[in-house]
Amino acid sequence: MAFQTRKVAIIGAGHVGSHCALSLITMGECDELVMIDTDKPKALAQATDLADAAAYLPHHIRVTSGDYTACRDADIVVVCTGPRPRSGQPRADMLAQAVGVMKQIVGPVVDSGFDGIFLVLSNPCDVLAHYLQKMSGFPAGRVLATGTALDSARLRRILSRSLMVDSKSIHAYVMGEHGESQMVPWSNISVGGKPLLELMAENPDSFGRIDLTAVAALTRRCGMTVLDGKGCTEFGVGITAAEIIKTIYHDERKILPVSVLLEGQYGQKDVYAGVPAIIGRDGVSGIVEIRMSDAERADFAASCQALRNAYEAAMAF
């Protein structure tokens, strides 16, 4: 009888990569984890620290450091490396440097014989996932980015405070760019199965007073709030990535708002953007097209165009 060992390779041993790793071993969602970084002493240090932590966890997990050849037999390669954003800096401004880093990664990983799923966390994640998919030649379903999954969690958390209900009872997505042009399809948000806009209309003196524009703006600023306060984001994105990886390993076919290649869905082509997607053992197996108003479709199209422009700029470097 053959037993499968779940192996994840994380490229980038900084704040994001290390917290993705910690989330994975805490949740017990891999059997082998390898940390890869151009700063080899740092990768070794993170792997050693994580291995020490694993000693007190209920799951046996082998944690090591290595180079790109270690990706050969990995199921999932998580890309977390790249320039750290500066406070107030648009993600697109990091593009040239981020593409330069991606160029150094794609070839060696593909040459290692890796034939699994790429998950991109590095920003701008939508554009970099598109760039990686194009340069690697991998099927689009096996290259995805965390996209608006974390933004959607932030939106539910912020709404839960105004509605005074648990965020898990709120069904809501942020869509489009993981960044400045992201949009919220308010017409598709529900609370306990009841449309949010209907709930607000029926309760003008309570729920009806919620400022949706302010909620969207606060959601969009969350990342910078964390960045301004401590210089990096790490916990939220680490858990988000671990949740996506769990969904893949357990073939859950869960619908999560991740960044995937659109090939006609929502009227958009040749662009990676955050949309509800069905995720399982083969990566992305389908995209769910939710209903949106004409104005919301226009906002989504504008976000996709911003991403398309950034991708064209990336390919020109």
Coordinates of C-alpha atoms in Angstrom, one line a residue:
M1 CA 0.0 0.0 0.0
A2 CA 1.4 3.4 -1.0
F3 CA 0.9 6.3 1.4
Q4 CA 1.0 9.9 0.1
T5 CA 3.2 12.4 1.9
R6 CA 1.8 16.0 1.7
K7 CA 4.7 18.3 0.9
V8 CA 4.6 22.1 0.6
A9 CA 7.5 24.3 -0.4
I10 CA 7.4 27.9 0.7
I11 CA 9.6 30.3 -1.3
G12 CA 10.4 33.3 0.9
A13 CA 11.3 33.0 4.6
G14 CA 10.1 36.4 5.7
H15 CA 7.1 37.4 7.7
V16 CA 4.5 36.1 5.3
G17 CA 6.3 32.9 4.4
S18 CA 7.0 32.0 8.0
H19 CA 3.5 32.7 9.2
C20 CA 2.0 30.7 6.4
A21 CA 4.3 27.9 7.5
L22 CA 3.3 28.2 11.1
S23 CA -0.4 28.2 10.2
L24 CA 0.2 25.0 8.1
I25 CA 2.0 23.1 10.8
T26 CA -0.4 24.2 13.6
M27 CA -3.4 23.1 11.5
G28 CA -1.6 19.8 10.6
E29 CA -2.2 20.4 6.9
C30 CA 1.1 19.0 5.6
D31 CA 3.6 16.2 6.4
E32 CA 6.7 17.8 5.0
L33 CA 7.5 21.5 4.7
V34 CA 10.6 23.1 3.1
M35 CA 11.6 26.7 3.5
I36 CA 13.4 28.3 0.5
D37 CA 15.1 31.7 0.5
T38 CA 18.1 33.3 -1.2
D39 CA 19.1 34.1 2.4
K40 CA 20.0 30.5 3.2
P41 CA 20.9 31.1 6.9
K42 CA 17.5 32.8 7.4
A43 CA 15.7 29.9 5.7
L44 CA 17.6 27.4 7.9
A45 CA 16.8 29.5 11.0
Q46 CA 13.0 29.6 10.2
A47 CA 13.0 25.9 9.5
T48 CA 14.7 25.1 12.7
D49 CA 12.4 27.4 14.7
L50 CA 9.3 25.8 13.1
A51 CA 10.6 22.3 13.7
D52 CA 11.1 23.2 17.4
A53 CA 7.4 24.4 17.5
A54 CA 6.2 21.2 15.7
A55 CA 7.7 19.1 18.6
Y56 CA 4.7 20.2 20.8
L57 CA 2.0 19.9 18.1
P58 CA -0.2 16.8 17.7
H59 CA 1.0 16.1 14.2
H60 CA 4.3 14.8 13.0
I61 CA 5.7 17.3 10.5
R62 CA 9.2 17.3 9.0
V63 CA 10.4 20.9 8.5
T64 CA 13.6 21.6 6.6
S65 CA 15.3 24.3 4.5
G66 CA 16.5 23.8 0.9
D67 CA 16.9 25.2 -2.6
Y68 CA 14.6 25.2 -5.6
T69 CA 15.4 21.5 -6.4
A70 CA 13.4 20.7 -3.3
C71 CA 10.3 21.7 -5.2
R72 CA 10.6 18.6 -7.4
D73 CA 8.2 16.4 -5.4
A74 CA 6.2 19.1 -3.7
D75 CA 2.4 19.2 -4.2
I76 CA 2.2 22.9 -3.7
V77 CA 4.7 25.7 -4.1
V78 CA 3.8 28.9 -2.1
V79 CA 5.4 32.1 -3.5
C80 CA 5.9 34.6 -0.7
T81 CA 9.1 36.4 -1.7
G82 CA 9.4 39.9 -3.1
P83 CA 9.7 43.6 -2.1
R84 CA 8.1 44.6 1.2
P85 CA 5.5 47.3 0.5
R86 CA 6.1 50.8 1.9
S87 CA 3.3 52.7 3.8
G88 CA 1.1 54.4 1.3
Q89 CA 2.7 52.8 -1.7
P90 CA 0.3 51.4 -4.3
R91 CA 1.0 47.7 -5.1
A92 CA 1.5 48.5 -8.7
D93 CA 4.6 50.6 -7.8
M94 CA 6.3 47.4 -6.6
L95 CA 5.7 45.8 -10.0
A96 CA 9.1 46.1 -11.6
Q97 CA 11.0 44.8 -8.6
A98 CA 8.5 42.0 -8.0
V99 CA 8.7 40.8 -11.6
G100 CA 12.5 40.8 -11.3
V101 CA 12.2 38.5 -8.3
M102 CA 9.6 36.3 -10.1
K103 CA 11.9 35.9 -13.1
Q104 CA 14.5 34.3 -10.7
I105 CA 12.0 31.8 -9.4
V106 CA 10.0 30.5 -12.3
G107 CA 12.7 28.8 -14.3
P108 CA 14.5 27.0 -11.4
V109 CA 11.2 25.7 -10.0
V110 CA 9.9 24.4 -13.3
D111 CA 13.4 23.0 -14.1
S112 CA 13.3 21.1 -10.8
G113 CA 10.5 18.9 -12.2
F114 CA 7.7 20.5 -10.1
D115 CA 4.3 19.6 -11.4
G116 CA 1.9 20.6 -8.7
I117 CA 0.0 23.8 -7.8
F118 CA 1.4 27.3 -7.5
L119 CA -0.1 29.6 -4.8
V120 CA 1.0 33.2 -5.0
L121 CA 1.0 35.5 -2.0
S122 CA 3.6 38.0 -3.2
N123 CA 2.2 41.4 -4.2
P124 CA 0.8 42.5 -6.5
C125 CA -0.5 38.9 -6.3
D126 CA -3.0 39.0 -9.2
V127 CA -0.5 40.3 -11.7
L128 CA 2.3 38.0 -10.4
A129 CA 0.1 35.0 -10.6
H130 CA -0.7 35.8 -14.2
Y131 CA 3.0 36.4 -15.0
L132 CA 4.0 33.1 -13.4
Q133 CA 1.3 31.2 -15.2
K134 CA 2.4 32.7 -18.6
M135 CA 6.1 32.1 -18.0
S136 CA 5.7 28.6 -16.5
G137 CA 3.3 27.3 -19.1
F138 CA 1.3 25.7 -16.3
P139 CA -2.5 25.2 -16.8
A140 CA -4.3 28.2 -15.4
G141 CA -6.2 26.1 -12.9
R142 CA -2.9 25.2 -11.2
V143 CA -1.7 28.7 -10.7
L144 CA -3.7 30.9 -8.3
A145 CA -3.2 33.7 -5.9
T146 CA -4.8 34.4 -2.5
G147 CA -6.5 37.4 -4.3
T148 CA -9.4 38.9 -2.4
A149 CA -9.8 36.0 0.1
L150 CA -8.3 38.0 2.9
D151 CA -10.1 41.2 1.8
S152 CA -13.4 39.2 1.9
A153 CA -12.7 38.1 5.5
R154 CA -11.9 41.7 6.4
L155 CA -15.2 42.8 4.9
R156 CA -17.2 40.3 6.9
R157 CA -15.4 41.2 10.1
I158 CA -16.2 44.9 9.6
L159 CA -19.8 44.3 8.6
S160 CA -20.3 42.0 11.6
R161 CA -19.5 45.0 14.0
S162 CA -22.2 47.1 12.3
L163 CA -24.8 44.4 12.1
M164 CA -23.9 42.8 15.5
V165 CA -24.0 39.3 14.1
D166 CA -21.1 36.8 13.8
S167 CA -19.0 37.2 10.6
K168 CA -19.6 33.6 9.8
S169 CA -23.3 34.4 9.3
I170 CA -22.4 36.9 6.7
H171 CA -21.9 35.8 3.1
A172 CA -19.9 38.4 1.3
Y173 CA -17.1 38.8 -1.3
V174 CA -14.6 41.4 -2.3
M175 CA -13.8 41.0 -5.9
G176 CA -11.3 42.2 -8.5
E177 CA -7.9 43.4 -7.5
H178 CA -6.3 42.7 -4.2
G179 CA -5.6 46.3 -3.9
E180 CA -6.9 49.8 -4.7
S181 CA -9.4 49.0 -7.4
Q182 CA -11.2 46.2 -5.5
M183 CA -15.0 46.3 -5.4
V184 CA -17.8 44.9 -3.3
P185 CA -20.9 43.5 -5.0
W186 CA -23.3 44.7 -2.3
S187 CA -26.4 43.3 -4.2
N188 CA -25.1 39.8 -3.6
I189 CA -24.3 40.1 0.1
S190 CA -26.6 38.2 2.5
V191 CA -26.9 38.0 6.3
G192 CA -28.3 34.7 7.5
G193 CA -29.6 34.1 4.0
K194 CA -31.4 37.5 3.8
P195 CA -30.0 40.0 1.2
L196 CA -28.2 42.8 3.0
L197 CA -29.8 45.6 0.9
E198 CA -33.2 44.2 1.7
L199 CA -32.3 44.1 5.4
M200 CA -31.2 47.7 5.3
A201 CA -34.4 48.8 3.5
E202 CA -36.6 47.1 6.1
N203 CA -34.7 48.6 9.0
P204 CA -34.0 52.2 8.0
D205 CA -33.3 53.4 11.6
S206 CA -30.7 50.7 12.4
F207 CA -29.2 48.6 9.6
G208 CA -30.2 51.2 7.1
R209 CA -27.8 53.7 8.6
I210 CA -24.7 51.6 7.7
D211 CA -22.5 53.6 5.3
L212 CA -21.5 51.0 2.7
T213 CA -19.1 53.4 1.0
A214 CA -17.2 53.8 4.3
V215 CA -17.3 50.1 4.9
A216 CA -15.7 49.4 1.5
A217 CA -13.1 52.1 2.1
L218 CA -12.2 50.7 5.5
T219 CA -11.9 47.2 4.0
R220 CA -9.6 48.5 1.3
R221 CA -7.4 50.3 3.9
C222 CA -7.0 47.3 6.3
G223 CA -3.7 46.1 4.8
M224 CA -2.2 49.5 5.2
T225 CA -3.5 49.9 8.7
V226 CA -1.6 46.7 9.6
L227 CA 1.5 47.8 7.6
D228 CA 1.6 51.3 9.2
G229 CA 1.3 49.8 12.7
K230 CA 3.9 47.1 12.5
G231 CA 5.7 47.2 9.2
C232 CA 4.2 44.0 7.6
T233 CA 1.2 41.9 7.3
E234 CA 1.5 38.2 8.3
F235 CA -1.1 36.5 10.4
G236 CA -4.2 37.1 8.2
V237 CA -2.5 36.2 5.0
G238 CA -0.8 33.2 6.6
I239 CA -4.0 31.7 7.8
T240 CA -5.7 32.6 4.5
A241 CA -3.1 30.7 2.5
A242 CA -3.3 27.7 4.9
E243 CA -7.1 27.6 4.4
I244 CA -6.6 27.4 0.6
I245 CA -4.0 24.7 1.0
K246 CA -6.3 22.7 3.3
T247 CA -9.1 23.0 0.7
I248 CA -6.8 21.6 -1.9
Y249 CA -5.5 18.7 0.1
H250 CA -8.9 17.6 1.3
D251 CA -10.5 18.1 -2.1
E252 CA -13.2 20.1 -0.4
R253 CA -14.4 21.9 -3.6
K254 CA -15.0 24.9 -1.4
I255 CA -15.8 28.2 -3.0
L256 CA -13.3 30.9 -2.1
P257 CA -12.6 34.3 -3.6
V258 CA -9.1 33.8 -5.0
S259 CA -7.4 35.3 -8.0
V260 CA -7.7 33.1 -11.1
L261 CA -7.5 33.5 -14.9
L262 CA -10.8 34.8 -16.4
E263 CA -11.5 33.4 -19.8
G264 CA -14.8 35.0 -20.6
Q265 CA -16.4 34.9 -17.1
Y266 CA -18.0 38.1 -16.1
G267 CA -17.3 39.3 -19.7
Q268 CA -13.6 39.5 -18.9
K269 CA -10.7 37.7 -20.7
D270 CA -6.9 37.3 -20.2
V271 CA -6.8 38.7 -16.7
Y272 CA -6.3 37.3 -13.2
A273 CA -8.8 38.8 -10.7
G274 CA -10.4 37.8 -7.4
V275 CA -13.7 35.9 -8.0
P276 CA -15.5 33.1 -6.2
A277 CA -13.8 29.9 -7.4
I278 CA -14.2 26.2 -6.7
I279 CA -11.0 24.8 -5.2
G280 CA -10.0 21.2 -4.9
R281 CA -7.2 18.7 -5.4
D282 CA -6.5 19.9 -8.9
G283 CA -6.5 23.6 -8.0
V284 CA -9.3 25.7 -9.5
S285 CA -11.9 23.6 -11.2
G286 CA -14.5 26.2 -11.8
I287 CA -15.5 29.9 -11.4
V288 CA -18.9 30.9 -10.0
E289 CA -20.5 33.9 -11.7
I290 CA -22.6 35.7 -9.1
R291 CA -25.3 38.2 -10.0
M292 CA -24.2 41.8 -9.9
S293 CA -26.0 45.1 -10.8
D294 CA -24.9 47.0 -13.9
A295 CA -23.0 49.5 -11.7
E296 CA -21.2 46.7 -9.9
R297 CA -20.3 45.0 -13.2
A298 CA -18.8 48.3 -14.4
D299 CA -16.8 48.6 -11.2
F300 CA -15.5 45.0 -11.6
A301 CA -14.7 45.7 -15.3
A302 CA -12.7 48.8 -14.2
S303 CA -10.7 46.7 -11.7
C304 CA -10.0 44.1 -14.3
Q305 CA -8.8 46.7 -16.7
A306 CA -6.4 48.1 -14.1
L307 CA -5.0 44.6 -13.6
R308 CA -4.8 44.0 -17.3
N309 CA -2.8 47.2 -17.7
A310 CA -0.4 46.2 -14.9
Y311 CA 0.1 42.7 -16.4
E312 CA 1.0 44.3 -19.8
A313 CA 3.5 46.4 -18.0
A314 CA 4.9 43.4 -16.2
M315 CA 5.4 41.5 -19.5
A316 CA 7.3 44.5 -20.9
F317 CA 10.0 44.4 -18.2

